[in-house]
Coordinates of C-alpha atoms and ligand atoms in Angstrom, one line a residue:
X16 CA 70.7 21.2 -61.4
X17 CA 70.5 24.8 -60.1
X18 CA 74.1 25.6 -60.7
X19 CA 75.2 25.0 -64.3
X20 CA 78.8 25.9 -65.1
X21 CA 78.2 26.0 -68.9
X22 CA 78.3 29.2 -70.8
X23 CA 75.2 30.3 -72.8
X24 CA 76.9 29.0 -76.0
X25 CA 77.8 25.7 -74.4
X26 CA 74.2 25.3 -73.2
X27 CA 73.1 25.9 -76.7
X28 CA 75.3 23.1 -78.0
X29 CA 74.1 20.8 -75.2
X30 CA 70.5 21.7 -76.2
X31 CA 71.1 20.8 -79.8
X32 CA 72.7 17.4 -78.8
X33 CA 69.9 16.7 -76.3
X34 CA 67.2 17.2 -78.8
X35 CA 69.0 15.2 -81.5
X36 CA 69.4 12.4 -78.9
X37 CA 65.7 12.5 -77.9
X38 CA 64.2 12.9 -81.3
X39 CA 66.5 10.9 -83.6
X40 CA 68.4 8.4 -81.4
X41 CA 66.1 7.4 -78.6
X42 CA 63.5 5.9 -81.0
X43 CA 66.3 3.8 -82.5
X44 CA 68.0 2.6 -79.3
X45 CA 66.0 -0.6 -78.6
X46 CA 66.3 -1.6 -82.3
X47 CA 70.1 -1.1 -82.3
X48 CA 70.3 -3.3 -79.2
X49 CA 68.0 -6.0 -80.6
X50 CA 69.6 -6.2 -84.1
X51 CA 73.2 -5.6 -82.9
X52 CA 73.8 -3.7 -86.1
X53 CA 76.3 -0.8 -86.2
X54 CA 74.1 2.3 -86.4
X55 CA 75.6 4.1 -89.5
X56 CA 72.5 6.4 -89.5
X57 CA 73.7 7.8 -86.2
X58 CA 77.2 8.4 -87.6
X59 CA 75.6 10.3 -90.4
X60 CA 73.6 12.3 -87.9
X61 CA 76.8 13.2 -86.0
X62 CA 78.5 14.1 -89.2
X63 CA 75.7 16.4 -90.4
X64 CA 75.6 18.2 -87.1
X65 CA 79.4 18.5 -86.7
X66 CA 79.5 16.6 -83.5
X67 CA 82.8 14.8 -84.3
X68 CA 84.2 18.3 -84.6
X69 CA 83.8 19.0 -80.9
X70 CA 87.0 17.2 -80.2
X71 CA 89.2 18.8 -82.9
X72 CA 90.6 22.3 -83.3
X73 CA 90.2 24.8 -86.0
X74 CA 93.4 24.0 -87.8
X75 CA 92.0 20.5 -88.5
X76 CA 88.6 21.5 -89.8
X77 CA 86.6 21.9 -86.6
X78 CA 85.8 24.8 -84.4
X79 CA 85.7 24.1 -80.7
X80 CA 88.2 21.4 -79.5
X81 CA 86.6 21.4 -76.0
X82 CA 86.9 18.4 -73.7
X83 CA 83.9 19.7 -71.7
X84 CA 81.6 19.9 -74.7
X85 CA 82.8 16.5 -76.0
X86 CA 82.0 14.9 -72.6
X87 CA 78.7 16.8 -72.4
X88 CA 77.7 15.5 -75.8
X89 CA 78.7 11.9 -74.9
X90 CA 76.6 12.2 -71.7
X91 CA 73.5 13.5 -73.6
X92 CA 73.7 10.7 -76.1
X93 CA 74.3 8.0 -73.5
X94 CA 71.2 9.1 -71.7
X95 CA 69.2 7.4 -74.5
X96 CA 71.7 5.1 -76.3
X97 CA 75.1 4.0 -74.9
X98 CA 76.1 2.3 -78.2
X99 CA 75.7 5.7 -80.0
X100 CA 77.6 7.6 -77.3
X101 CA 80.4 5.1 -77.7
X102 CA 80.9 6.2 -81.3
X103 CA 81.8 9.7 -80.1
X104 CA 84.0 8.4 -77.2
X105 CA 86.0 6.0 -79.5
X106 CA 86.5 8.7 -82.1
X107 CA 88.4 10.6 -79.4
X108 CA 90.2 7.4 -78.2
X109 CA 91.3 6.6 -81.7
X110 CA 92.3 10.1 -82.6
X111 CA 94.3 11.0 -79.5
X112 CA 97.5 9.2 -80.6
X113 CA 97.7 11.4 -83.6
X114 CA 96.8 14.5 -81.7
X115 CA 99.3 13.9 -78.9
X116 CA 102.2 12.4 -80.8
X117 CA 101.6 12.9 -84.5
X118 CA 103.9 15.0 -86.7
X119 CA 102.4 18.0 -88.5
X120 CA 102.3 15.9 -91.6
X121 CA 100.4 13.1 -89.9
X122 CA 98.0 15.6 -88.3
X123 CA 97.2 17.1 -91.7
X124 CA 96.9 13.7 -93.3
X125 CA 94.5 12.2 -90.8
X126 CA 92.8 14.7 -88.4
X127 CA 90.5 16.6 -90.9
X128 CA 89.0 13.2 -92.0
X129 CA 88.4 12.3 -88.3
X130 CA 87.1 15.8 -87.4
X131 CA 84.4 15.6 -90.1
X132 CA 83.5 12.1 -89.2
X133 CA 84.3 11.0 -92.8
X134 CA 86.6 8.4 -91.2
X135 CA 86.1 6.5 -87.9
X136 CA 89.0 5.6 -85.7
X137 CA 89.9 2.7 -83.4
X138 CA 92.5 2.1 -80.7
X139 CA 94.1 -1.4 -80.8
X140 CA 96.1 -2.3 -77.7
X141 CA 94.4 -5.4 -76.1
X142 CA 95.4 -8.9 -77.1
X143 CA 94.3 -12.4 -76.0
X144 CA 97.0 -12.6 -73.4
X145 CA 97.3 -8.9 -72.5
X146 CA 94.4 -6.8 -71.3
X147 CA 95.1 -5.2 -67.9
X148 CA 98.8 -6.1 -68.3
X149 CA 98.9 -4.4 -71.6
X150 CA 102.7 -4.1 -71.9
X151 CA 102.7 -8.0 -72.2
X152 CA 101.5 -7.6 -75.8
X153 CA 103.1 -9.9 -78.4
X154 CA 102.4 -8.2 -81.7
X155 CA 105.5 -7.2 -83.6
X156 CA 106.6 -4.3 -85.8
X157 CA 109.8 -5.1 -87.7
X158 CA 111.6 -2.3 -89.5
X159 CA 112.4 -3.1 -93.2
X160 CA 113.9 -0.2 -95.1
X161 CA 111.4 2.7 -95.2
X162 CA 108.5 0.5 -93.9
X163 CA 107.5 -1.5 -90.9
X164 CA 106.1 -5.0 -91.3
X165 CA 103.4 -5.7 -88.7
X166 CA 102.3 -9.1 -87.4
X167 CA 100.0 -10.1 -84.6
X168 CA 96.4 -10.4 -83.5
X169 CA 94.4 -7.8 -81.5
X170 CA 91.2 -8.7 -79.5
X171 CA 88.2 -6.9 -78.3
X172 CA 88.8 -3.8 -80.5
X173 CA 85.9 -1.4 -80.6
X174 CA 84.9 -0.3 -84.1
X175 CA 86.6 -3.4 -85.7
X176 CA 85.3 -3.5 -89.3
X177 CA 83.8 0.0 -89.2
X178 CA 86.9 2.1 -88.6
X179 CA 89.0 3.5 -91.4
X180 CA 92.1 3.9 -89.3
X181 CA 93.5 1.8 -86.5
X182 CA 96.2 2.8 -83.9
X183 CA 98.1 -0.4 -83.6
X184 CA 100.6 -1.0 -80.7
X185 CA 103.4 -3.6 -81.2
X186 CA 106.8 -4.6 -80.0
X187 CA 109.5 -2.9 -82.1
X188 CA 112.0 -4.7 -79.8
X189 CA 110.7 -8.2 -79.1
X190 CA 113.1 -8.6 -76.1
X191 CA 112.3 -5.2 -74.7
X192 CA 109.6 -4.3 -72.1
X193 CA 107.6 -1.1 -71.7
X194 CA 110.2 0.8 -73.8
X195 CA 110.3 -1.6 -76.7
X196 CA 106.8 -0.8 -78.0
X197 CA 105.8 1.4 -80.9
X198 CA 102.5 2.9 -82.1
X199 CA 101.5 2.9 -85.8
X200 CA 98.6 4.2 -87.9
X201 CA 97.1 1.5 -90.1
X202 CA 94.5 2.3 -92.7
X203 CA 91.8 -0.3 -93.1
X204 CA 92.6 -1.1 -96.7
X205 CA 96.2 -1.9 -96.1
X206 CA 97.2 -5.3 -97.6
X207 CA 97.9 -7.8 -94.8
X208 CA 95.3 -6.3 -92.5
X209 CA 92.1 -8.1 -91.9
X210 CA 89.2 -8.0 -89.4
X211 CA 88.6 -11.3 -87.7
X212 CA 85.7 -12.5 -85.6
X213 CA 83.2 -9.9 -84.2
X214 CA 82.0 -10.8 -80.7
X215 CA 78.3 -11.1 -79.7
X216 CA 77.9 -9.4 -76.3
X217 CA 75.8 -8.5 -73.3
X218 CA 75.5 -4.8 -73.9
X219 CA 76.5 -1.9 -76.2
X220 CA 75.3 -4.4 -78.8
X221 CA 75.3 -2.1 -81.8
X222 CA 79.1 -1.3 -81.3
X223 CA 81.4 -3.7 -83.0
X224 CA 84.0 -5.5 -80.8
X225 CA 86.3 -7.7 -82.8
X226 CA 89.6 -9.2 -83.7
X227 CA 92.2 -7.6 -85.9
X228 CA 94.6 -9.8 -87.8
X229 CA 98.0 -8.4 -89.0
X230 CA 99.8 -10.7 -91.4
X231 CA 103.0 -9.2 -92.8
X232 CA 101.0 -6.0 -93.1
X233 CA 103.4 -3.3 -94.4
X234 CA 103.0 0.4 -93.4
X235 CA 105.4 3.2 -94.2
X236 CA 107.7 4.4 -91.4
X237 CA 105.9 7.7 -91.9
X238 CA 102.9 6.1 -90.1
X239 CA 104.8 5.5 -86.8
X240 CA 103.6 7.9 -84.0
X241 CA 106.5 9.4 -82.1
X242 CA 109.8 7.6 -81.7
X243 CA 110.2 3.8 -81.8
X244 CA 110.1 3.1 -78.1
X245 CA 107.5 5.7 -77.2
X246 CA 104.4 3.6 -77.9
X247 CA 103.6 2.4 -74.4
X248 CA 103.8 5.8 -72.6
X249 CA 101.7 7.1 -75.5
X250 CA 99.1 4.4 -75.0
X251 CA 98.8 5.4 -71.3
X252 CA 98.6 9.1 -72.0
X253 CA 95.9 8.4 -74.5
X254 CA 93.9 6.5 -71.8
X255 CA 94.4 9.4 -69.3
X256 CA 92.7 11.6 -71.8
X257 CA 90.0 9.2 -73.1
X258 CA 88.8 7.6 -69.8
X259 CA 86.7 10.6 -69.0
X260 CA 84.7 9.7 -72.2
X261 CA 83.8 6.4 -70.6
X262 CA 83.0 8.3 -67.4
X263 CA 80.6 10.5 -69.4
X264 CA 79.0 7.4 -71.0
X265 CA 78.5 5.9 -67.5
X266 CA 77.0 9.2 -66.2
X267 CA 74.7 9.4 -69.2
X268 CA 73.5 5.9 -68.6
X269 CA 72.9 6.7 -64.9
X270 CA 71.1 10.0 -65.5
X271 CA 69.0 8.5 -68.3
X272 CA 67.9 5.7 -66.0
X273 CA 67.2 8.1 -63.2
X274 CA 65.0 10.3 -65.4
X275 CA 63.2 7.3 -66.7
X276 CA 62.7 5.8 -63.3
X277 CA 61.4 9.1 -61.9
X278 CA 58.8 9.5 -64.6
X279 CA 57.6 6.0 -64.2
X280 CA 57.5 6.3 -60.4
X281 CA 55.2 9.3 -60.7
X282 CA 52.8 7.4 -62.9
X283 CA 52.7 3.9 -61.4
X284 CA 50.3 3.5 -58.5
X285 CA 50.3 0.9 -55.7
X286 CA 48.2 0.9 -52.5
X287 CA 46.3 4.0 -53.7
X288 CA 49.2 6.3 -54.4
X289 CA 52.1 6.8 -56.8
X290 CA 55.1 4.7 -55.9
X291 CA 57.2 7.9 -55.9
X292 CA 55.3 8.8 -52.7
X293 CA 56.4 5.6 -50.9
X294 CA 59.4 6.7 -48.9
X295 CA 61.6 3.6 -49.8
X296 CA 61.2 4.4 -53.5
X297 CA 61.6 8.1 -53.0
X298 CA 64.8 7.4 -51.1
X299 CA 66.2 5.3 -54.0
X300 CA 65.4 8.1 -56.5
X301 CA 67.1 10.7 -54.2
X302 CA 70.2 8.5 -53.9
X303 CA 70.2 8.0 -57.7
X304 CA 70.0 11.7 -58.4
X305 CA 72.7 12.5 -55.7
X306 CA 75.1 10.0 -57.3
X307 CA 74.6 11.5 -60.8
X308 CA 75.2 15.1 -59.5
X309 CA 78.4 14.0 -57.7
X310 CA 79.6 12.2 -60.8
X311 CA 78.9 15.2 -63.0
X312 CA 80.9 17.5 -60.7
X313 CA 83.9 15.2 -61.0
X314 CA 83.5 14.9 -64.8
X315 CA 83.4 18.6 -65.3
X316 CA 86.4 19.1 -63.0
X317 CA 88.3 16.6 -65.2
X318 CA 87.2 18.4 -68.4
X319 CA 88.5 21.6 -67.0
X320 CA 91.9 20.2 -66.2
X321 CA 92.1 18.8 -69.8
X322 CA 90.9 22.1 -71.3
X323 CA 93.5 24.0 -69.3
X324 CA 96.2 22.0 -71.0
X325 CA 97.4 20.0 -68.0
X326 CA 98.6 16.7 -69.3
X327 CA 100.5 15.6 -66.2
X328 CA 100.1 13.5 -63.2
X329 CA 97.1 15.5 -61.8
X330 CA 95.2 14.3 -64.9
X331 CA 96.3 10.6 -64.5
X332 CA 94.8 10.5 -61.0
X333 CA 91.8 12.7 -61.6
X334 CA 90.9 10.8 -64.8
X335 CA 91.1 7.4 -63.0
X336 CA 89.0 8.7 -60.1
X337 CA 86.4 10.1 -62.5
X338 CA 86.2 6.9 -64.6
X339 CA 86.0 4.7 -61.4
X340 CA 83.3 6.8 -59.8
X341 CA 81.1 7.6 -62.7
X342 CA 81.1 4.0 -64.0
X343 CA 80.4 2.5 -60.6
X344 CA 77.6 5.0 -60.3
X345 CA 76.4 3.8 -63.7
X346 CA 76.1 0.2 -62.5
X347 CA 74.5 1.0 -59.2
X348 CA 72.0 3.5 -60.5
X349 CA 70.9 1.5 -63.6
X350 CA 70.4 -1.6 -61.3
X351 CA 68.3 0.6 -58.9
X352 CA 66.3 1.9 -61.9
X353 CA 65.4 -1.7 -62.8
X354 CA 64.3 -2.1 -59.1
X355 CA 62.1 1.0 -59.2
X356 CA 60.2 -0.4 -62.2
X357 CA 59.7 -3.7 -60.5
X358 CA 58.8 -6.5 -62.9
X359 CA 58.5 -4.0 -65.7
X360 CA 62.2 -3.1 -65.2
X361 CA 63.2 -6.6 -66.1
X362 CA 61.5 -6.9 -69.4
X363 CA 62.7 -5.6 -72.7
X364 CA 59.7 -3.3 -73.4
X365 CA 61.3 -0.8 -71.0
X366 CA 64.8 0.7 -71.6
X367 CA 66.3 0.3 -68.1
X368 CA 67.3 -3.4 -68.5
X369 CA 69.3 -2.4 -71.6
X370 CA 70.8 0.5 -69.6
X371 CA 71.8 -2.0 -66.8
X372 CA 73.4 -4.3 -69.4
X373 CA 75.1 -1.4 -71.2
X374 CA 76.5 0.0 -67.8
X375 CA 78.5 -3.2 -67.0
X376 CA 81.1 -2.6 -69.8
X377 CA 81.9 0.8 -68.5
X378 CA 83.4 -0.8 -65.4
X379 CA 85.6 -3.0 -67.6
X380 CA 87.0 -1.3 -70.7
X381 CA 89.7 1.4 -70.9
X382 CA 91.1 -0.2 -67.7
X383 CA 88.9 -2.2 -65.3
X384 CA 87.9 -0.4 -62.2
X385 CA 90.3 -2.6 -60.2
X386 CA 93.1 -1.1 -62.4
X387 CA 91.8 2.4 -61.8
X388 CA 92.1 1.8 -58.0
X389 CA 95.7 0.6 -58.5
X390 CA 96.4 3.8 -60.6
X391 CA 94.8 6.1 -58.0
X392 CA 96.7 4.4 -55.1
X393 CA 100.0 4.6 -57.1
X394 CA 99.5 8.3 -57.7
X395 CA 98.6 8.8 -53.9
X396 CA 101.8 7.1 -52.9
X397 CA 103.8 9.2 -55.3
X398 CA 102.2 12.5 -54.1
Ligands
FAD6 C1 83.2 -4.5 -75.4 C2 84.7 -4.3 -75.3 C3 85.3 -3.3 -76.0 C4 86.7 -3.1 -75.8 N1 87.3 -2.1 -76.6 C5 88.7 -2.1 -76.6 C6 89.3 -1.2 -77.6 O1 88.7 -0.5 -78.3 N2 90.7 -1.2 -77.6 C7 91.4 -2.0 -76.8 O2 92.7 -2.0 -76.9 N3 90.8 -2.8 -75.9 C8 89.4 -2.9 -75.8 N4 88.8 -3.7 -74.9 C9 89.6 -4.5 -74.0 C10 89.4 -4.1 -72.5 O3 90.1 -2.9 -72.3 C11 90.0 -5.2 -71.6 O4 89.1 -6.3 -71.8 C12 90.1 -4.8 -70.2 O5 91.2 -3.9 -70.1 C13 90.5 -6.0 -69.3 O6 91.4 -6.8 -69.8 P1 91.1 -8.4 -69.9 O7 89.8 -8.6 -70.5 O8 92.3 -9.1 -70.5 O9 91.0 -8.8 -68.4 P2 92.2 -9.3 -67.4 O10 93.3 -8.3 -67.5 O11 92.5 -10.8 -67.6 O12 91.5 -9.1 -65.9 C14 90.6 -10.1 -65.4 C15 90.2 -9.6 -64.0 O13 91.3 -9.5 -63.2 C16 91.4 -8.2 -62.7 N5 92.9 -7.9 -62.6 C17 93.8 -8.0 -63.5 N6 95.0 -7.6 -63.1 C18 94.8 -7.1 -61.8 C19 95.6 -6.6 -60.8 N7 96.9 -6.3 -61.0 N8 95.1 -6.3 -59.6 C20 93.7 -6.5 -59.3 N9 92.9 -7.0 -60.3 C21 93.4 -7.3 -61.5 C22 90.7 -7.3 -63.7 O14 90.2 -6.1 -63.0 C23 89.6 -8.3 -64.0 O15 88.6 -8.2 -63.0 C24 87.4 -3.9 -75.0 C25 86.8 -4.9 -74.3 C26 85.4 -5.1 -74.4 C27 84.8 -6.3 -73.7

């Protein structure tokens, strides 16, 4: 891209992440997909190079706390491996509750471990009967003296079984609606907490997605985030801030697929010339690049709004627009990349079929793209 809004220092960080991704993660990506094993070596690589620290401030053991650089890092990693990129995105998703609503004591207790990557985090909102309609959750948190007793089952939770800390949303008032929900930090070794079934899935196969079981799980009241009834608005504020991470994952998939398809199209010949010279293929490549460029502009705008400290309604709408656009682009562009490679696109020796499978989830999690459209329309009507 001719115009690059990053400063020289930011370009240097991007360069570091890009080369780690190319040299260390890309050669592992097909194997991670095939074995569906969580890539602890990639976590170690992120730890060694301080990448988890991009999302945290100095006070909590990091140096940058830049939404822009976090999103740039997610994009660079997702160009070669969407499972690995999700490790960064979910570290942010699982930490945001503490950053946004944690007391100073909670921040000191948890954030340094998350900033170094010593601990991984998870965000546990979804249940069997409540995905899009997340306020319909049925898990319960009952106050008992200085503790809360947690009961319920969460489903489809990313980092199940690998996270050290889970942000658990539950009804503190079983008869209450949106304002009867609380948010709690649960450490993985708390008695009464167990990881249930891990789901085999279509894409992002190295990421764990699983069930969490809470059976009279007792946590101190000091682990509650914010006031008792503030859990649901917090869950939504977290998603406003974390959805750009999924947008960045989608953009990385789209750009990675475009770059791969372009290189392939220059080499592959039919009818005496490279397929890139056939106008129908060239047109597809141009559309793919155009969609990526437009997606990146939106993503960077969203990062700017977050970094400027705006946490209000502009962010709700912009973050939904960005997630919707970037992840629809991910699906369209990765599908086109398979088409550019022809039969080779469909077989596992080439990475684009994996990218297409990985892209699908970006349209579903952290609010399906139908839900993003509803959020955008609601904000338009409010404007
Ligand atoms: C791999 C994976 C990882 C995940 N990670 C996490 C995680 O870490 N933490 C977590 O809490 N959750 C996680 N989820 C859950 C995910 O966010 C939900 O699956 C998603 O929000 C959709 O909920 P649902 O599956 O219950 O679908 P449903 O809500 O049942 O929706 C089914 C369909 O109906 C549509 N729909 C629903 N309501 C409306 C409406 N009002 N208008 C129009 N269309 C509508 C949806 O768009 C969808 O197409 C994950 C899911 C997967 C598959």
